[in-house]
Structure formats: structure tokens, C-alpha cells
XYZ file of C-alpha atoms in Angstrom:
334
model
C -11.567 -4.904 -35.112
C -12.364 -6.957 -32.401
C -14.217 -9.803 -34.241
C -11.652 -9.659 -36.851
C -8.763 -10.422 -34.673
C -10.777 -12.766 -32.870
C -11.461 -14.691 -35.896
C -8.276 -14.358 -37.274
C -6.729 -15.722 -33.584
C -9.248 -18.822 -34.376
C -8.513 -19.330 -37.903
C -5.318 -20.276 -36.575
C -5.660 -23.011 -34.423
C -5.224 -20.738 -31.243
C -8.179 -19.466 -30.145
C -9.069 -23.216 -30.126
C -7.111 -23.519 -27.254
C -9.330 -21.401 -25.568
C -12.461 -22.835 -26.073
C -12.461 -25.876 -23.672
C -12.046 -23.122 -20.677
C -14.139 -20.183 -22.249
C -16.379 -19.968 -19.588
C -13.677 -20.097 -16.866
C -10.982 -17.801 -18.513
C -10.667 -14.105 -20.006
C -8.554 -12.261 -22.161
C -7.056 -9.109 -21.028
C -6.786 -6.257 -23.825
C -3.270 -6.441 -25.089
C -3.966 -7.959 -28.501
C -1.783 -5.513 -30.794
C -1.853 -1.977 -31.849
C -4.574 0.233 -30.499
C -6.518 -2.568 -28.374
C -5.897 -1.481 -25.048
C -8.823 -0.338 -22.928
C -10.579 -0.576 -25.782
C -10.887 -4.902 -26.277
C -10.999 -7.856 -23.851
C -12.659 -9.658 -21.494
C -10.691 -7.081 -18.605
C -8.904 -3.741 -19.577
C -4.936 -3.545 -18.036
C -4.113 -0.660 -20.414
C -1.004 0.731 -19.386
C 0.881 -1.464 -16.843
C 0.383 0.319 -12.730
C -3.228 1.006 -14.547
C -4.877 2.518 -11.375
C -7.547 4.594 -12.008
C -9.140 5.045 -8.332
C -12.485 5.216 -9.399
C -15.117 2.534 -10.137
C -14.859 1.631 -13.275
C -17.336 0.417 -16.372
C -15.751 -2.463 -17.441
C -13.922 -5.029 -15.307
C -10.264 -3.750 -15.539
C -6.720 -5.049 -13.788
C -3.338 -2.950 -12.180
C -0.597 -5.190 -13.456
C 2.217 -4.252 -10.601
C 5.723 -5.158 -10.038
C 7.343 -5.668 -6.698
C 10.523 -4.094 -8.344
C 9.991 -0.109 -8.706
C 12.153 -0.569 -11.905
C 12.103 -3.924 -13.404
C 9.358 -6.947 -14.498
C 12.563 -9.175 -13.996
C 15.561 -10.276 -12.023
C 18.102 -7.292 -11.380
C 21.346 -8.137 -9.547
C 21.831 -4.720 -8.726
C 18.711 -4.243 -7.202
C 18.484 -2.636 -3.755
C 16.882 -3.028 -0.343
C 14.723 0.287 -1.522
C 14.444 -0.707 -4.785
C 11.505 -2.748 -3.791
C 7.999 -1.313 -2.843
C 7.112 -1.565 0.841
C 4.427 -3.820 2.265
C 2.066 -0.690 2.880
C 2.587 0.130 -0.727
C 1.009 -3.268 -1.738
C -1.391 -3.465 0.959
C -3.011 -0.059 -0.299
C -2.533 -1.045 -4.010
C -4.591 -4.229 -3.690
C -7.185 -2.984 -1.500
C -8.027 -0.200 -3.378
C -7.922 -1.964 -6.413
C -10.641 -4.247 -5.022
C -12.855 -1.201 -3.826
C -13.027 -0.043 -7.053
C -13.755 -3.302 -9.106
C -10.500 -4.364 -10.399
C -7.950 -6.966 -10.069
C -4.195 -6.725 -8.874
C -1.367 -8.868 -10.064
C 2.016 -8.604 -8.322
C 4.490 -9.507 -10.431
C 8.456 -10.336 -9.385
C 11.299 -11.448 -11.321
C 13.336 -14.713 -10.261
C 16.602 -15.219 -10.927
C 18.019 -17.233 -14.228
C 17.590 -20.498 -11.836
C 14.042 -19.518 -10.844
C 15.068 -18.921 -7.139
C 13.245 -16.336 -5.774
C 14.854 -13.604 -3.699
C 14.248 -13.452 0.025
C 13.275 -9.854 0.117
C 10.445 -11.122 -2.537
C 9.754 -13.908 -0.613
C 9.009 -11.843 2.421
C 6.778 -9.257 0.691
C 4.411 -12.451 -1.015
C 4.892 -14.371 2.414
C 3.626 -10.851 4.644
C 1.055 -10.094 1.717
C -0.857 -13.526 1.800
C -0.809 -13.267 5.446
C -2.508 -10.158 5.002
C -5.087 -11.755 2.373
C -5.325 -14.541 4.379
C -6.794 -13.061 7.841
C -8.961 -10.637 5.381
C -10.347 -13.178 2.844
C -13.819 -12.693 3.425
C -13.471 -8.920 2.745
C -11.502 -9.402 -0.378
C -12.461 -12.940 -2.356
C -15.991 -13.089 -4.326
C -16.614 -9.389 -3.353
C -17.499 -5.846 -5.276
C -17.706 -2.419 -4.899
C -20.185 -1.068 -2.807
C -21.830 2.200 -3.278
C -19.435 4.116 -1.569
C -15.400 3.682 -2.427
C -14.257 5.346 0.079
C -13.885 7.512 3.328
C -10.638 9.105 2.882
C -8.075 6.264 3.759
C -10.908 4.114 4.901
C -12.339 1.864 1.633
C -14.956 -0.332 1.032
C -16.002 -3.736 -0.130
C -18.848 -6.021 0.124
C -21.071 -8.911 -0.429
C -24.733 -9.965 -0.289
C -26.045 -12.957 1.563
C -28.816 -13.492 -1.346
C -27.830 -12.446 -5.046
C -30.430 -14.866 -6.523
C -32.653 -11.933 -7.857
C -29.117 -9.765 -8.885
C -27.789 -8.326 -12.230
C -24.528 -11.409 -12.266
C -22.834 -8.167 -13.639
C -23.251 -5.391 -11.419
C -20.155 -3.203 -10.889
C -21.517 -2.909 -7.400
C -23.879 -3.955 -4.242
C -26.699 -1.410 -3.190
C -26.949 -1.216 0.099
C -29.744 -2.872 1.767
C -30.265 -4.131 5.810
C -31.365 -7.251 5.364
C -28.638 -8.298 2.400
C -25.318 -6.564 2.251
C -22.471 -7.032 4.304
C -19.630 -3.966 3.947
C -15.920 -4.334 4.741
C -14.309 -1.086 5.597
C -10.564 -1.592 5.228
C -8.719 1.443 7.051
C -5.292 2.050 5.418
C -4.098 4.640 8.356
C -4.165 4.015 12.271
C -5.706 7.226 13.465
C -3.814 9.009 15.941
C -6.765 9.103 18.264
C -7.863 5.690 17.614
C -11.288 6.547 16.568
C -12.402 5.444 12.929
C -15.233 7.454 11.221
C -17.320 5.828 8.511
C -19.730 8.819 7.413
C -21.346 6.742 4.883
C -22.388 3.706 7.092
C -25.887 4.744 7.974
C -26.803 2.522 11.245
C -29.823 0.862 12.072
C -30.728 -0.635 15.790
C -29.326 -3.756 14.463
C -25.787 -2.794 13.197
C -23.094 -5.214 14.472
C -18.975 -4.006 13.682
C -16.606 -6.799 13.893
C -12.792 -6.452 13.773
C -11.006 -9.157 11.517
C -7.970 -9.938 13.770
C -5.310 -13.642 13.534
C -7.943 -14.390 16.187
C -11.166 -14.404 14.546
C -13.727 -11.283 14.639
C -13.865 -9.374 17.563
C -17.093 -7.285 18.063
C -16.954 -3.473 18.677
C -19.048 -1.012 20.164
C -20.005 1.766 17.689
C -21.784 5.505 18.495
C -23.085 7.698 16.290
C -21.381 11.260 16.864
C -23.627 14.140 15.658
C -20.551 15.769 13.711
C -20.652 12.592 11.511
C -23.866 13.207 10.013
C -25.625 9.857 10.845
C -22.260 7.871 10.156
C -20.795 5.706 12.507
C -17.580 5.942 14.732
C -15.351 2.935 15.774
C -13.048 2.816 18.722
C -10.176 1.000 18.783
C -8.043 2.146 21.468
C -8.555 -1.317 23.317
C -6.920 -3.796 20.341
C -3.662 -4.711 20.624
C -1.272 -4.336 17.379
C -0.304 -8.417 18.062
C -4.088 -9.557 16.853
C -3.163 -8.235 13.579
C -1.465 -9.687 10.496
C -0.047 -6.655 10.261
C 0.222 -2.977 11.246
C -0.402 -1.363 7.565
C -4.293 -1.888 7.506
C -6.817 -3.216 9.571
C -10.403 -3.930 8.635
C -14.189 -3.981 9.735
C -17.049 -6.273 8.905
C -19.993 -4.466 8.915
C -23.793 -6.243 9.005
C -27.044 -4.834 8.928
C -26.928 -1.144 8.091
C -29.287 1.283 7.004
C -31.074 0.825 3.671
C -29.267 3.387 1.426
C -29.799 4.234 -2.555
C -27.201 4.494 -4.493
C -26.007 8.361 -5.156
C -27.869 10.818 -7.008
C -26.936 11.163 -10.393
C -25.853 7.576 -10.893
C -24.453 7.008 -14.926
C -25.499 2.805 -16.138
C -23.642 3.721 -19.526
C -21.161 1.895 -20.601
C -17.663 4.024 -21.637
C -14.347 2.635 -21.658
C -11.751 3.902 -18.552
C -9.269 6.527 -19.326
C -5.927 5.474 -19.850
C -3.755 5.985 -17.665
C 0.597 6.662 -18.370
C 2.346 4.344 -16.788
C 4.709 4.964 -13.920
C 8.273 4.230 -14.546
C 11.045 4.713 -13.180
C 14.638 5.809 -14.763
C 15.047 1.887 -16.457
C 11.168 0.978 -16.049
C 9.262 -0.696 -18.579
C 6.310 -2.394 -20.305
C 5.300 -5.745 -20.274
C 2.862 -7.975 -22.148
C 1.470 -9.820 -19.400
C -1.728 -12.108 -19.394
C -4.333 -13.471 -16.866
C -6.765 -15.914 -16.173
C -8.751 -14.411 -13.419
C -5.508 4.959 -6.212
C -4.591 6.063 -3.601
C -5.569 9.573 -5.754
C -9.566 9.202 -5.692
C -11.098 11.895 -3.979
C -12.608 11.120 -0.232
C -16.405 9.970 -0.553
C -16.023 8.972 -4.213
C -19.136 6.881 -5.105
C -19.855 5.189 -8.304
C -22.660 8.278 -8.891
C -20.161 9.352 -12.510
C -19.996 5.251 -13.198
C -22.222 1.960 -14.441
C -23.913 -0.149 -12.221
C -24.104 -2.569 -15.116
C -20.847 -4.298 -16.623
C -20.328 -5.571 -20.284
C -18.308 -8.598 -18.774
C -18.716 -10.687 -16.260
C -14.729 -11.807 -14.425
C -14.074 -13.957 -12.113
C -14.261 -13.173 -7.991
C -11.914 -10.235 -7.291
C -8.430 -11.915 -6.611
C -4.838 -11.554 -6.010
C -2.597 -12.722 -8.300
C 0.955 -13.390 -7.756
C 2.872 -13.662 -11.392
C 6.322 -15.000 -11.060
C 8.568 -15.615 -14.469
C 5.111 -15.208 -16.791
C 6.613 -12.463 -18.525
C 8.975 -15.151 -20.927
C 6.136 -17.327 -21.993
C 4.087 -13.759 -22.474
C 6.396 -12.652 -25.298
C 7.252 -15.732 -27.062
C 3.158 -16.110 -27.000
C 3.329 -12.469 -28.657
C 5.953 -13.303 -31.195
C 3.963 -16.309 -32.315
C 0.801 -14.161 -32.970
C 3.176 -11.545 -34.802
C 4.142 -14.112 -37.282
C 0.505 -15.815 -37.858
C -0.453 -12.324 -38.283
């Protein structure tokens, strides 16, 4: 199926386009009837795809800053639109678990954009832009996550590396983890059970400042994880107050969890989530808040059939037109 549409795409001067930027640009995996998750360069299935796991093949969560609509709605309301925690979450959990998040929003028939979007994009890059080392040109690590604390990271040295690993093992003298906490805890203490310290470990705090360096201990009750406190920061060193994160160098060698799966299966699809006038859309890309606390990648691949580009962001504003007159075109070759 797939190298049948393929050639048929190329037999028809299309896929030609393509070819200049092949190495640059990937196809997602809505080519027609019973493609998705199953074809493409990077799965988006259903659109909100958001599995929450680590997943075998690179994989997107195409998401709308509208709860109910991919385009302009006059009668749209203040709470009709998703909250900046909502997309803070979304994209960093997204990241944690190898995918990519576009946030789509619909301008009006002039292509203004609506304040309220404007604000959410303007507060959201902010976000991106204090964090960018944590989010850009990273992957998984071992661990996703410690409840509402998830991970990232990056390795000073991939030279010897698999280019497509799902994921960084952890070693001292190579990984650097980002822990992005999504909660402020109530007794401003963050534990990271799965950071295993070493004499050596340094924790930074990403802050509008720069990093500021934080004292860590090692409470028995954590079981050789480390504990941050951050009852001395101030709320104003932060982009915002929805997440805060950690840059974390030179821990503990670790192996990846027992039990660890390198097949390659394609993710479950997931129903979309729609509201009462919610919809479908047939967006395409150049690039869970439900996972269970302490999920690893020990039920997923270490080893990808695709290799994407970095882990980005991806704001899509009035796509969605040139999307279905690009799908109306293929209908009629086809």
C-alpha cells in the first residue's frame, strides 16, 4: 500500500515536489483511507493523538487552541480556549515521550489573529524560549516521568549513537536530563526518584535569569533519588508559574529498565477528543497527562524506523485551507 501510493503520488508530478527537500522534510500519515498510524514518515492518527507513553515510531499531537474548532468562530468564548497550563503540559509531555506538538488556531477571514490567541502563542514561546535547551534537539530519556515531574535530555557526545534512538541511556559522563515539574509542590520540595546521584551531580534551575544552581540531598525515603528545594526562588525569575524546570548533569550511570521491548509495532490509536461541534482536520508538517507515574520506555523500542527532525513546537495558523485543497487535488489524480 505504501509503495503504491507513493508511486502513484510520483507518477503524478507531486511527489517530485518533494524530492529537492527529502532529506529535510517528512510526511505525516494522512494519505487516504486506512493510512493512519500505519504510513509516514511521523504517525498523527487521530487529531489530540496523545498517547503518554514512548512511542515506536516518531509520532505528532496535532492540537487546537480552540476546544471546539480548527478555525475562526465568532462566537467563541473567553473559556472556549484552552488555558496556558493546558498547553504547557501538552507540549512538554509530548516531548518526554518522543513526539511533536503543533498548536493550531484559526484567524479570522482577514487573517487577523485574535488577541486571546495572540496571548496564549506570545506566553507559550516565552515559555519555550527560557526552556529551549530542555526542549529543542532533545529525546526521551529512560525514565518519562515522576508523577507530574517529566523528563528530557541530551548527550554531549552522540558520535558513537544509534541517529535513531527513541531515547538517551543514562550515563555520567554523557547525558544531561531536564526534569520539567508541571505542579508547584505545596511544600516546595521536588522529588526525582529516578535521578540516581553521583558526588558530581550539579541541579540548575532554568529561570528569565539564566540557571541558578541548587543544593540537592538525598532523603532515604526516596530510594537513592534526589530531592530539590525550592522554597528560596521567587515566582518573578520565571516565565511563568505553570511549570518550572531542572537541568540536571552528571548522574549516576543507570541501564535502561528491565524488560526493555527494541520491536518495532505501530502506536494505538487513539479517539479523538471533541467537543459538541469539534472536528477533524487534514493537517500536514514539515518537522498525556494519563501515563502512569514512573513510566519508562521498558514496554517500548529503543530503536526507531524513522529518523524526524529535533523535537519542536509548531505553531499552525490558517494551514488547514491549503491542507484540503492539497487533499482534493490528490482525490482527483487518484
Amino acid at each position: 500500500m505504501k509503495d503504491l501510493l507513493c508511486g502513484l503520488v510520483m507518477s503524478h508530478g507531486i511527489g517530485m515536489l518533494l524530492i529537492p527537500v527529502k532529506d529535510t522534510v517528512v510526511v505525516n500519515d494522512r494519505w487516504g483511507k486506512e493510512c493512519r498510524c500505519k504510513h509516514g514518515g511521523y504517525y498523527s492518527c487521530n487529531d489530540r493523538f496523545f498517547p503518554g507513553t514512548l512511542q515506536h515510531h516518531k509520532w505528532e499531537d496535532n492540537d487546537t487552541v480552540d476546544k471546539y474548532s480548527w478555525g475562526y468562530r465568532r462566537t467563541m468564548r473567553f473559556d472556549d480556549t484552552q488555558p496556558l497550563s493546558y498547553l504547557i503540559s501538552r507540549l512538554v509531555i509530548v516531548i518526554a515521550t518522543g513526539g511533536n506538538y503543533l498548536v493550531n488556531i484559526g484567524p479570522d477571514a482577514n487573517g487577523r489573529i485574535l488577541p486571546i490567541f495572540e496571548e496564549r502563542l506570545r506566553d507559550l514561546g516565552s515559555f519555550v524560549n527560557t526552556h529551549s535547551e530542555a526542549i529543542f534537539a532533545t529525546k526521551p530519556w529512560i525514565y518519562q516521568n515522576d508523577s507530574a515531574t517529566w523528563y528530557t535530555s541530551q548527550v554531549r557526545n552522540n558520535a558513537t549513537l544509534d541517529p535513531y534512538r527513541l531515547y538517551n541511556n543514562q550515563t555520567q559522563a554523557n547525558t544531561i536530563i531536564y526534569a520539567f515539574a508541571l505542579q508547584w509542590p505545596d511544600d516546595n520540595l521536588v522529588n526525582l526518584t529516578h535521578v540516581i546521584p553521583t558526588s558530581n551531580t550539579t541541579v540548575n534551575l532554568f529561570s528569565t535569569k539564566g540557571f541558578i544552581q541548587l543544593p540537592w540531598t538525598q532523603p532515604f525515603a526516596l530510594g537513592g533519588g534526589i530531592q530539590v528545594n525550592i522554597s528560596s526562588i521567587s515566582l518573578v525569575l520565571f516565565p511563568c508559574k505553570e511549570a518550572f524546570a531542572f537541568k540536571i548533569e552528571y548522574a549516576a550511570d543507570q541501564n535502561a529498565p528491565s524488560g526493555l521491548d527494541t520491536s518495532s509495532t505501530v502506536p494505538s490509536a487513539v479517539p479523538p477528543t471533541t467537543a459538541s461541534n469539534g472536528g477533524t482536520t487534514n493537517n500536514s508538517s514539515t518537522s498525556s497527562a494519563q501515563n502512569n507515574p514512573g513510566s519508562s520506555p521498558s514496554t517500548q523500542a529503543q530503536n526507531s524506523t524513522t529518523s524526524v527532525p529535533k523535537s519542536a513546537i509548531k505553531i499552525n495558523s490558517g494551514l488547514v485551507s491549503f491542507s484540503i485543497i492539497l487533499f482534493y487535488v490528490l482525490k482527483i489524480v487518484f
